């Protein structure tokens, strides 16, 4: 679930931190930059593990800060495929069951990966498993806050780096009377998570109503 990842970065130390030990100042800056951030194709960064190498520091013209190339290892949340984890149901929607592990919420169990036959209760906004017994079918609800076990089947990384403005419109000269203002962004556009886990449910909360 947690792995150590070797990384290299150039760390900027402002002049007012020159009185501190270099290792201490570098560690603080690295955690400010990376802790609780998703690195593309790496995972969710948790905290600095250790610093393996500090190269020479430089001060560039016009900037009083020092710049140091640092080799370090960082603790990263990145479960391997088929790993079994434990979490709690955060909420349900028609897209599936969303699960939280406390520190990480972008976990989805799609409908086809739930125990079958399953159906979505529109009134209560929960998924339920139509569990067959000798006495007939029973509806077992997957309620918010229930603890479940699940297996990681896939992961999705989305590059959320900012992009430049579209250039297609600028290639064509504006016609008389045509507005040159940039188009308004769609405020209803759904923001994508940078890192999402796709799961298969292994056990259900078994809440019968």
Coordinates of N, CA and C in Angstrom, one line a residue:
X1 N 0.8 -1.2 0.0 CA 0.0 0.0 0.0 C 0.9 1.3 0.0
X2 N 1.9 1.3 0.8 CA 2.8 2.4 0.9 C 4.2 1.9 0.3
X3 N 4.8 2.8 -0.5 CA 6.1 2.4 -1.1 C 7.0 3.6 -0.9
X4 N 8.3 3.3 -1.0 CA 9.3 4.3 -1.0 C 9.7 4.6 -2.4
X5 N 9.7 5.9 -2.8 CA 10.0 6.3 -4.1 C 11.2 7.2 -4.1
X6 N 12.2 6.9 -4.9 CA 13.4 7.8 -5.0 C 13.1 9.0 -5.9
X7 N 13.4 10.2 -5.5 CA 13.1 11.4 -6.2 C 14.3 12.3 -6.2
X8 N 14.3 13.2 -7.2 CA 15.4 14.2 -7.3 C 14.7 15.6 -7.5
X9 N 15.0 16.6 -6.8 CA 14.4 17.9 -7.0 C 15.4 19.0 -6.6
X10 N 15.2 20.2 -7.1 CA 16.0 21.3 -6.7 C 15.2 22.1 -5.8
X11 N 15.7 22.3 -4.6 CA 15.0 23.0 -3.5 C 15.5 24.4 -3.3
X12 N 14.6 25.3 -3.2 CA 14.9 26.7 -3.0 C 14.7 27.0 -1.5
X13 N 15.8 27.5 -0.9 CA 15.8 27.9 0.5 C 15.9 29.4 0.6
X14 N 14.9 30.1 1.2 CA 14.9 31.6 1.2 C 15.9 32.0 2.2
X15 N 16.4 33.3 2.1 CA 17.5 33.8 3.0 C 17.2 33.7 4.5
X16 N 15.9 33.9 4.8 CA 15.6 33.9 6.3 C 15.7 32.6 6.9
X17 N 16.0 31.5 6.1 CA 16.2 30.2 6.7 C 17.6 29.7 6.6
X18 N 18.5 30.7 6.3 CA 19.9 30.3 6.2 C 20.5 29.9 7.6
X19 N 19.9 30.4 8.7 CA 20.4 30.1 10.0 C 20.1 28.7 10.4
X20 N 19.3 28.0 9.7 CA 18.9 26.6 10.1 C 19.8 25.6 9.5
X21 N 19.8 24.4 10.0 CA 20.5 23.3 9.4 C 20.0 23.0 8.0
X22 N 20.8 22.8 7.0 CA 20.4 22.6 5.7 C 19.4 21.5 5.5
X23 N 19.7 20.3 6.2 CA 18.8 19.2 6.1 C 17.4 19.5 6.6
X24 N 17.4 20.2 7.7 CA 16.1 20.6 8.3 C 15.3 21.5 7.4
X25 N 16.0 22.5 6.8 CA 15.3 23.4 5.9 C 14.8 22.8 4.7
X26 N 15.7 21.9 4.1 CA 15.3 21.2 2.9 C 14.1 20.3 3.1
X27 N 14.1 19.5 4.3 CA 13.0 18.6 4.6 C 11.7 19.4 4.7
X28 N 11.7 20.5 5.3 CA 10.5 21.3 5.4 C 10.0 21.8 4.1
X29 N 10.9 22.2 3.2 CA 10.4 22.7 1.9 C 9.9 21.6 1.0
X30 N 10.5 20.4 1.2 CA 10.0 19.2 0.4 C 8.6 18.8 0.8
X31 N 8.4 18.8 2.1 CA 7.1 18.4 2.6 C 6.0 19.5 2.3
X32 N 6.4 20.8 2.3 CA 5.5 21.8 1.8 C 5.1 21.6 0.4
X33 N 6.0 21.2 -0.4 CA 5.8 21.0 -1.9 C 5.0 19.7 -2.2
X34 N 5.3 18.6 -1.5 CA 4.9 17.3 -2.0 C 3.8 16.7 -1.1
X35 N 3.8 17.0 0.2 CA 2.9 16.3 1.1 C 1.4 16.5 0.7
X36 N 0.7 15.4 0.7 CA -0.7 15.4 0.3 C -1.0 15.8 -1.1
X37 N 0.0 15.7 -2.0 CA -0.1 16.0 -3.4 C 0.1 14.7 -4.2
X38 N -0.6 14.6 -5.4 CA -0.5 13.5 -6.2 C 0.6 13.8 -7.3
X39 N 1.5 12.9 -7.4 CA 2.5 13.0 -8.5 C 2.1 12.1 -9.6
X40 N 2.0 12.6 -10.8 CA 1.5 11.8 -11.9 C 2.3 10.5 -12.1
X41 N 1.6 9.4 -12.2 CA 2.1 8.1 -12.4 C 3.0 7.6 -11.3
X42 N 2.9 8.3 -10.1 CA 3.7 7.9 -8.9 C 2.7 7.5 -7.8
X43 N 1.8 8.4 -7.4 CA 0.9 8.2 -6.3 C 0.7 9.4 -5.5
X44 N 0.0 9.2 -4.3 CA -0.2 10.2 -3.4 C 0.9 10.3 -2.4
X45 N 1.6 11.5 -2.4 CA 2.8 11.6 -1.5 C 2.3 11.9 0.0
X46 N 2.9 11.2 0.9 CA 2.6 11.2 2.3 C 3.5 12.1 3.1
X47 N 4.8 11.7 3.2 CA 5.8 12.4 3.9 C 7.2 12.0 3.5
X48 N 8.1 12.9 3.8 CA 9.6 12.6 3.5 C 10.1 11.5 4.4
X49 N 10.8 10.5 3.8 CA 11.4 9.4 4.5 C 12.8 9.8 4.9
X50 N 13.6 10.1 4.0 CA 15.0 10.5 4.3 C 15.6 11.2 3.1
X51 N 16.7 11.9 3.3 CA 17.5 12.6 2.3 C 18.8 11.8 2.1
X52 N 19.0 11.4 0.8 CA 20.1 10.5 0.6 C 21.4 11.3 0.1
X53 N 21.1 12.4 -0.5 CA 22.3 13.2 -1.1 C 21.9 14.7 -1.2
X54 N 22.8 15.5 -0.8 CA 22.7 17.0 -1.0 C 23.8 17.4 -1.9
X55 N 23.5 18.0 -3.1 CA 24.6 18.5 -3.9 C 24.9 19.9 -3.6
X56 N 25.8 20.5 -4.3 CA 26.2 21.9 -4.0 C 25.1 22.9 -4.1
X57 N 25.1 23.9 -3.3 CA 24.0 24.9 -3.3 C 24.5 26.1 -4.1
X58 N 23.6 26.8 -4.8 CA 24.0 28.0 -5.7 C 23.0 29.1 -5.4
X59 N 23.6 30.3 -5.5 CA 22.8 31.5 -5.4 C 22.9 32.2 -6.7
X60 N 21.7 32.5 -7.4 CA 21.7 33.0 -8.7 C 21.5 34.5 -8.7
X61 N 22.0 35.3 -9.7 CA 21.8 36.7 -9.7 C 20.4 37.1 -9.7
X62 N 20.1 38.1 -8.8 CA 18.7 38.6 -8.7 C 17.8 37.8 -7.8
X63 N 18.4 36.7 -7.2 CA 17.6 35.9 -6.2 C 18.5 35.6 -5.0
X64 N 18.2 36.0 -3.8 CA 19.0 35.8 -2.7 C 18.9 34.4 -2.1
X65 N 18.0 33.6 -2.6 CA 17.8 32.3 -2.0 C 18.9 31.3 -2.6
X66 N 19.1 30.2 -1.8 CA 20.0 29.2 -2.3 C 19.2 28.1 -3.0
X67 N 19.8 27.5 -4.0 CA 19.1 26.4 -4.8 C 20.0 25.2 -4.7
X68 N 19.4 24.1 -4.1 CA 20.2 22.9 -3.9 C 19.5 21.7 -4.5
X69 N 20.3 20.9 -5.3 CA 19.7 19.7 -5.9 C 19.8 18.6 -4.9
X70 N 18.6 18.0 -4.6 CA 18.5 17.0 -3.5 C 18.0 15.7 -4.0
X71 N 18.6 14.6 -3.5 CA 18.2 13.3 -3.8 C 17.6 12.8 -2.5
X72 N 16.3 12.2 -2.6 CA 15.6 11.8 -1.4 C 14.6 10.7 -1.7
X73 N 14.1 10.1 -0.6 CA 13.1 9.1 -0.7 C 11.8 9.6 0.0
X74 N 10.7 9.3 -0.7 CA 9.4 9.8 -0.1 C 8.5 8.7 0.0
X75 N 7.7 8.7 1.1 CA 6.6 7.7 1.3 C 5.4 8.0 0.5
X76 N 5.0 7.1 -0.3 CA 3.9 7.3 -1.3 C 2.8 6.3 -1.2
X77 N 1.6 6.7 -1.2 CA 0.5 5.8 -1.2 C 0.2 5.3 -2.7
X78 N 0.5 4.1 -3.0 CA 0.3 3.5 -4.3 C 0.1 2.0 -4.2
X79 N -1.1 1.6 -4.0 CA -1.4 0.2 -3.8 C -1.1 -0.6 -5.2
X80 N -0.6 -1.8 -5.0 CA -0.3 -2.6 -6.2 C -1.6 -3.3 -6.7
X81 N -1.7 -3.6 -7.9 CA -2.9 -4.3 -8.5 C -3.1 -5.6 -7.7
X82 N -4.4 -5.9 -7.4 CA -4.9 -7.1 -6.7 C -4.6 -7.0 -5.2
X83 N -4.1 -5.9 -4.7 CA -3.9 -5.7 -3.3 C -5.3 -5.6 -2.6
X84 N -5.4 -6.2 -1.4 CA -6.7 -6.1 -0.7 C -6.5 -5.1 0.4
X85 N -7.5 -4.1 0.5 CA -7.5 -3.0 1.4 C -8.8 -3.0 2.2
X86 N -8.8 -2.2 3.3 CA -10.0 -2.0 4.1 C -10.3 -0.5 4.1
X87 N -11.6 -0.1 3.9 CA -12.0 1.2 3.9 C -13.4 1.3 4.4
X88 N -14.0 2.5 4.3 CA -15.4 2.8 4.7 C -16.1 3.4 3.5
X89 N -17.4 3.1 3.4 CA -18.2 3.7 2.4 C -18.4 5.2 2.7
X90 N -18.1 6.0 1.7 CA -18.3 7.4 1.9 C -19.7 7.9 1.4
X91 N -20.0 7.5 0.2 CA -21.4 7.7 -0.3 C -21.6 6.8 -1.5
X92 N -22.9 6.8 -2.0 CA -23.2 6.0 -3.1 C -23.9 6.9 -4.2
X93 N -23.7 6.5 -5.4 CA -24.3 7.2 -6.5 C -24.5 6.2 -7.6
X94 N -25.2 6.6 -8.7 CA -25.4 5.6 -9.8 C -24.1 5.2 -10.5
X95 N -23.0 6.0 -10.3 CA -21.7 5.6 -10.8 C -21.1 4.5 -10.0
X96 N -21.5 4.2 -8.8 CA -21.0 3.2 -8.0 C -20.9 3.6 -6.5
X97 N -20.0 2.8 -5.8 CA -19.8 3.1 -4.4 C -18.5 3.8 -4.2
X98 N -18.5 4.9 -3.5 CA -17.3 5.7 -3.3 C -16.8 5.3 -1.9
X99 N -15.5 5.1 -1.8 CA -14.9 4.6 -0.5 C -13.8 5.5 -0.1
X100 N -13.7 5.7 1.2 CA -12.6 6.5 1.8 C -11.7 5.6 2.7
X101 N -10.5 6.0 2.8 CA -9.5 5.3 3.7 C -9.1 6.3 4.8
X102 N -9.8 7.5 4.9 CA -9.5 8.5 5.9 C -8.6 9.6 5.3
X103 N -7.5 9.1 4.7 CA -6.5 10.1 4.1 C -6.6 10.1 2.6
X104 N -7.4 9.2 2.0 CA -7.6 9.2 0.6 C -9.0 8.8 0.2
X105 N -9.7 9.6 -0.6 CA -11.1 9.5 -0.9 C -11.5 9.1 -2.3
X106 N -10.5 9.2 -3.2 CA -10.8 9.0 -4.6 C -10.8 7.5 -5.0
X107 N -11.7 6.7 -4.4 CA -11.8 5.3 -4.5 C -13.2 4.9 -5.0
X108 N -13.3 4.2 -6.1 CA -14.6 3.9 -6.7 C -14.8 2.4 -6.9
X109 N -15.9 1.9 -6.5 CA -16.3 0.5 -6.9 C -17.4 0.7 -7.9
X110 N -17.2 0.4 -9.2 CA -18.2 0.5 -10.2 C -19.3 -0.5 -10.0
X111 N -20.5 -0.3 -10.5 CA -21.7 -1.2 -10.3 C -21.4 -2.6 -10.7
X112 N -20.6 -2.8 -11.8 CA -20.4 -4.2 -12.3 C -19.4 -5.0 -11.3
X113 N -18.7 -4.2 -10.4 CA -17.8 -4.9 -9.5 C -18.4 -5.1 -8.1
X114 N -19.7 -4.8 -8.0 CA -20.4 -5.0 -6.7 C -20.8 -6.5 -6.7
X115 N -21.2 -7.0 -5.5 CA -21.7 -8.4 -5.5 C -23.1 -8.4 -6.1
X116 N -23.3 -9.4 -7.0 CA -24.5 -9.4 -7.9 C -25.5 -10.4 -7.3
X117 N -26.8 -10.2 -7.6 CA -27.3 -9.0 -8.3 C -27.4 -7.8 -7.3
X118 N -27.0 -6.7 -7.9 CA -27.1 -5.4 -7.1 C -27.9 -4.4 -7.8
X119 N -28.5 -3.5 -7.1 CA -29.4 -2.5 -7.7 C -29.2 -1.2 -6.8
X120 N -29.5 -0.1 -7.5 CA -29.4 1.2 -6.8 C -30.7 1.7 -6.3
X121 N -30.9 2.0 -5.0 CA -32.1 2.5 -4.5 C -32.1 4.1 -4.6
X122 N -32.9 4.5 -5.6 CA -33.0 6.0 -5.8 C -33.5 6.8 -4.6
X123 N -34.4 6.2 -3.9 CA -35.0 7.0 -2.8 C -34.0 7.2 -1.7
X124 N -33.2 6.2 -1.3 CA -32.3 6.3 -0.2 C -30.8 6.6 -0.7
X125 N -30.6 6.6 -2.0 CA -29.3 6.8 -2.6 C -28.2 5.9 -2.1
X126 N -28.6 4.6 -2.1 CA -27.6 3.6 -1.7 C -27.7 2.4 -2.6
X127 N -26.6 1.6 -2.7 CA -26.6 0.4 -3.4 C -27.0 -0.8 -2.5
X128 N -27.7 -1.7 -3.0 CA -28.0 -2.9 -2.2 C -27.8 -4.2 -3.0
X129 N -27.5 -5.2 -2.2 CA -27.3 -6.5 -2.8 C -28.5 -7.4 -2.5
X130 N -29.1 -7.9 -3.6 CA -30.3 -8.8 -3.4 C -29.8 -10.2 -3.1
X131 N -29.6 -10.5 -1.8 CA -29.0 -11.7 -1.3 C -30.0 -12.8 -1.3
X132 N -29.7 -13.9 -2.0 CA -30.6 -15.0 -2.1 C -30.3 -16.0 -0.9
X133 N -31.4 -16.4 -0.2 CA -31.3 -17.5 0.8 C -32.4 -18.5 0.6
X134 N -32.4 -19.5 1.4 CA -33.5 -20.5 1.3 C -34.8 -19.9 1.6
X135 N -34.8 -18.8 2.4 CA -36.1 -18.2 2.8 C -36.5 -17.1 1.8
X136 N -35.7 -16.9 0.7 CA -36.0 -15.9 -0.3 C -35.0 -14.9 -0.3
X137 N -35.2 -13.8 -1.1 CA -34.2 -12.7 -1.3 C -34.3 -11.7 -0.2
X138 N -33.1 -11.2 0.3 CA -33.1 -10.2 1.3 C -32.2 -9.0 0.7
X139 N -32.6 -7.8 0.9 CA -31.9 -6.7 0.5 C -30.9 -6.2 1.5
X140 N -29.6 -6.3 1.2 CA -28.5 -6.0 2.1 C -28.0 -4.6 1.6
X141 N -28.1 -3.6 2.5 CA -27.8 -2.2 2.1 C -26.3 -1.9 2.4
X142 N -25.7 -1.1 1.4 CA -24.4 -0.7 1.6 C -24.4 0.8 2.1
X143 N -24.5 0.9 3.4 CA -24.8 2.2 4.1 C -23.5 3.0 4.3
X144 N -23.6 4.3 4.3 CA -22.5 5.2 4.5 C -21.9 4.9 5.9
X145 N -20.5 4.8 5.9 CA -19.8 4.6 7.1 C -19.5 3.1 7.4
X146 N -20.1 2.2 6.6 CA -19.8 0.8 6.9 C -18.4 0.4 6.4
X147 N -17.7 -0.5 7.1 CA -16.4 -0.9 6.8 C -16.5 -2.1 5.8
X148 N -15.7 -2.0 4.7 CA -15.7 -3.0 3.7 C -14.2 -3.4 3.3
X149 N -14.1 -4.6 2.7 CA -12.8 -5.0 2.2 C -13.0 -5.0 0.6
X150 N -11.9 -4.6 0.0 CA -12.0 -4.5 -1.5 C -10.6 -4.8 -2.1
X151 N -10.6 -5.2 -3.4 CA -9.4 -5.5 -4.1 C -9.2 -4.5 -5.2
X152 N -7.9 -4.0 -5.3 CA -7.6 -3.0 -6.3 C -7.5 -3.7 -7.7
X153 N -8.3 -3.2 -8.7 CA -8.2 -3.8 -10.0 C -7.6 -2.9 -11.1
X154 N -7.6 -1.6 -10.8 CA -7.1 -0.7 -11.8 C -6.8 0.7 -11.1
X155 N -6.1 1.5 -11.8 CA -5.8 2.8 -11.3 C -5.8 3.8 -12.4
X156 N -6.2 5.0 -12.2 CA -6.4 6.0 -13.2 C -5.6 7.3 -12.8
X157 N -4.6 7.7 -13.5 CA -4.0 9.0 -13.3 C -4.4 10.0 -14.4
X158 N -4.7 11.2 -13.9 CA -5.2 12.3 -14.8 C -4.2 13.4 -14.6
X159 N -3.6 13.9 -15.7 CA -2.7 15.0 -15.7 C -3.5 16.3 -15.5
X160 N -3.5 16.9 -14.3 CA -4.2 18.1 -14.0 C -3.4 19.4 -14.1
X161 N -2.2 19.3 -14.7 CA -1.4 20.4 -14.9 C -2.1 21.5 -15.7
X162 N -1.9 22.8 -15.3 CA -2.6 23.8 -16.1 C -2.1 23.9 -17.5
X163 N -3.0 24.2 -18.4 CA -2.7 24.2 -19.8 C -2.8 25.7 -20.3
X164 N -2.2 26.0 -21.4 CA -2.3 27.3 -22.0 C -3.6 27.6 -22.7
X165 N -3.9 28.8 -23.1 CA -5.1 29.1 -23.8 C -5.1 28.5 -25.1
X166 N -6.3 28.2 -25.6 CA -6.5 27.6 -26.9 C -6.0 28.6 -28.0
X167 N -5.3 28.0 -29.0 CA -4.6 28.9 -30.0 C -5.4 28.9 -31.3
X168 N -6.4 27.9 -31.4 CA -7.1 27.8 -32.7 C -7.8 29.1 -33.0
X169 N -8.5 29.7 -32.0 CA -9.2 30.9 -32.3 C -8.3 32.1 -32.7
X170 N -7.1 32.1 -32.2 CA -6.2 33.2 -32.4 C -5.6 33.2 -33.8
X171 N -5.7 32.0 -34.4 CA -5.1 31.8 -35.8 C -6.0 32.5 -36.9
X172 N -7.3 32.7 -36.5 CA -8.2 33.3 -37.4 C -8.5 34.8 -37.0
X173 N -8.4 35.7 -38.0 CA -8.6 37.1 -37.6 C -10.1 37.3 -37.3
X174 N -10.4 38.1 -36.3 CA -11.7 38.4 -36.0 C -12.4 39.2 -37.1
X175 N -13.7 38.9 -37.4 CA -14.5 39.6 -38.4 C -15.1 40.8 -37.8
X176 N -15.4 41.8 -38.6 CA -16.0 43.0 -38.0 C -17.3 42.7 -37.2
X177 N -17.4 43.3 -36.0 CA -18.5 43.0 -35.2 C -18.4 41.8 -34.3
X178 N -17.3 41.0 -34.6 CA -17.2 39.7 -33.8 C -16.4 40.0 -32.5
X179 N -16.8 39.4 -31.4 CA -16.2 39.7 -30.1 C -14.8 38.9 -30.1
X180 N -13.9 39.6 -29.5 CA -12.5 39.0 -29.4 C -12.3 38.5 -28.0
X181 N -13.3 38.6 -27.1 CA -13.2 38.1 -25.7 C -13.1 36.6 -25.7
X182 N -12.3 36.0 -24.8 CA -12.2 34.5 -24.7 C -13.5 33.9 -24.3
X183 N -13.8 32.7 -24.8 CA -15.1 32.1 -24.4 C -15.2 31.8 -22.9
X184 N -16.3 31.9 -22.4 CA -16.5 31.6 -20.9 C -16.4 30.1 -20.7
X185 N -15.8 29.8 -19.5 CA -15.6 28.4 -19.2 C -16.9 27.9 -18.6
X186 N -17.1 26.6 -18.9 CA -18.3 26.0 -18.4 C -18.2 25.7 -16.9
X187 N -19.0 26.5 -16.1 CA -18.9 26.4 -14.7 C -19.3 25.0 -14.2
X188 N -20.1 24.3 -15.0 CA -20.7 23.1 -14.5 C -19.8 21.9 -14.8
X189 N -18.6 22.1 -15.4 CA -17.7 21.1 -15.8 C -17.2 20.4 -14.5
X190 N -17.2 19.1 -14.5 CA -16.8 18.3 -13.4 C -15.3 18.2 -13.3
X191 N -14.8 18.5 -12.1 CA -13.3 18.5 -11.9 C -12.9 17.0 -11.7
X192 N -11.9 16.6 -12.5 CA -11.4 15.3 -12.4 C -10.4 15.1 -11.3
X193 N -10.4 14.0 -10.6 CA -9.4 13.7 -9.6 C -8.1 13.3 -10.2
X194 N -7.0 13.7 -9.7 CA -5.7 13.3 -10.3 C -5.3 11.9 -10.2
X195 N -5.9 11.2 -9.2 CA -5.6 9.8 -9.0 C -6.8 9.1 -8.4
X196 N -7.2 8.0 -9.1 CA -8.4 7.3 -8.7 C -8.1 5.8 -8.7
X197 N -8.6 5.1 -7.7 CA -8.5 3.6 -7.6 C -9.8 3.0 -8.0
X198 N -9.8 2.0 -8.9 CA -10.9 1.2 -9.3 C -10.9 -0.2 -8.6
X199 N -12.0 -0.6 -7.9 CA -12.0 -1.7 -7.0 C -13.0 -2.8 -7.4
X200 N -12.8 -3.9 -6.7 CA -13.9 -5.0 -6.7 C -14.2 -5.2 -5.2
X201 N -15.5 -5.2 -4.9 CA -15.9 -5.4 -3.5 C -15.8 -6.9 -3.1
X202 N -15.2 -7.1 -2.0 CA -15.0 -8.5 -1.5 C -16.0 -8.9 -0.4
X203 N -16.3 -8.0 0.5 CA -17.3 -8.2 1.5 C -18.2 -7.1 1.5
X204 N -19.4 -7.4 1.9 CA -20.5 -6.3 2.0 C -20.8 -6.0 3.5
X205 N -21.4 -4.9 3.8 CA -21.7 -4.5 5.2 C -22.8 -5.4 5.8
X206 N -23.6 -6.0 4.9 CA -24.7 -6.9 5.4 C -25.6 -6.2 6.3
X207 N -26.1 -5.0 5.9 CA -27.1 -4.3 6.7 C -28.5 -4.6 6.1
X208 N -29.3 -5.3 6.8 CA -30.6 -5.6 6.3 C -31.6 -4.7 6.9
X209 N -32.6 -4.3 6.2 CA -33.7 -3.4 6.7 C -35.0 -4.1 6.6

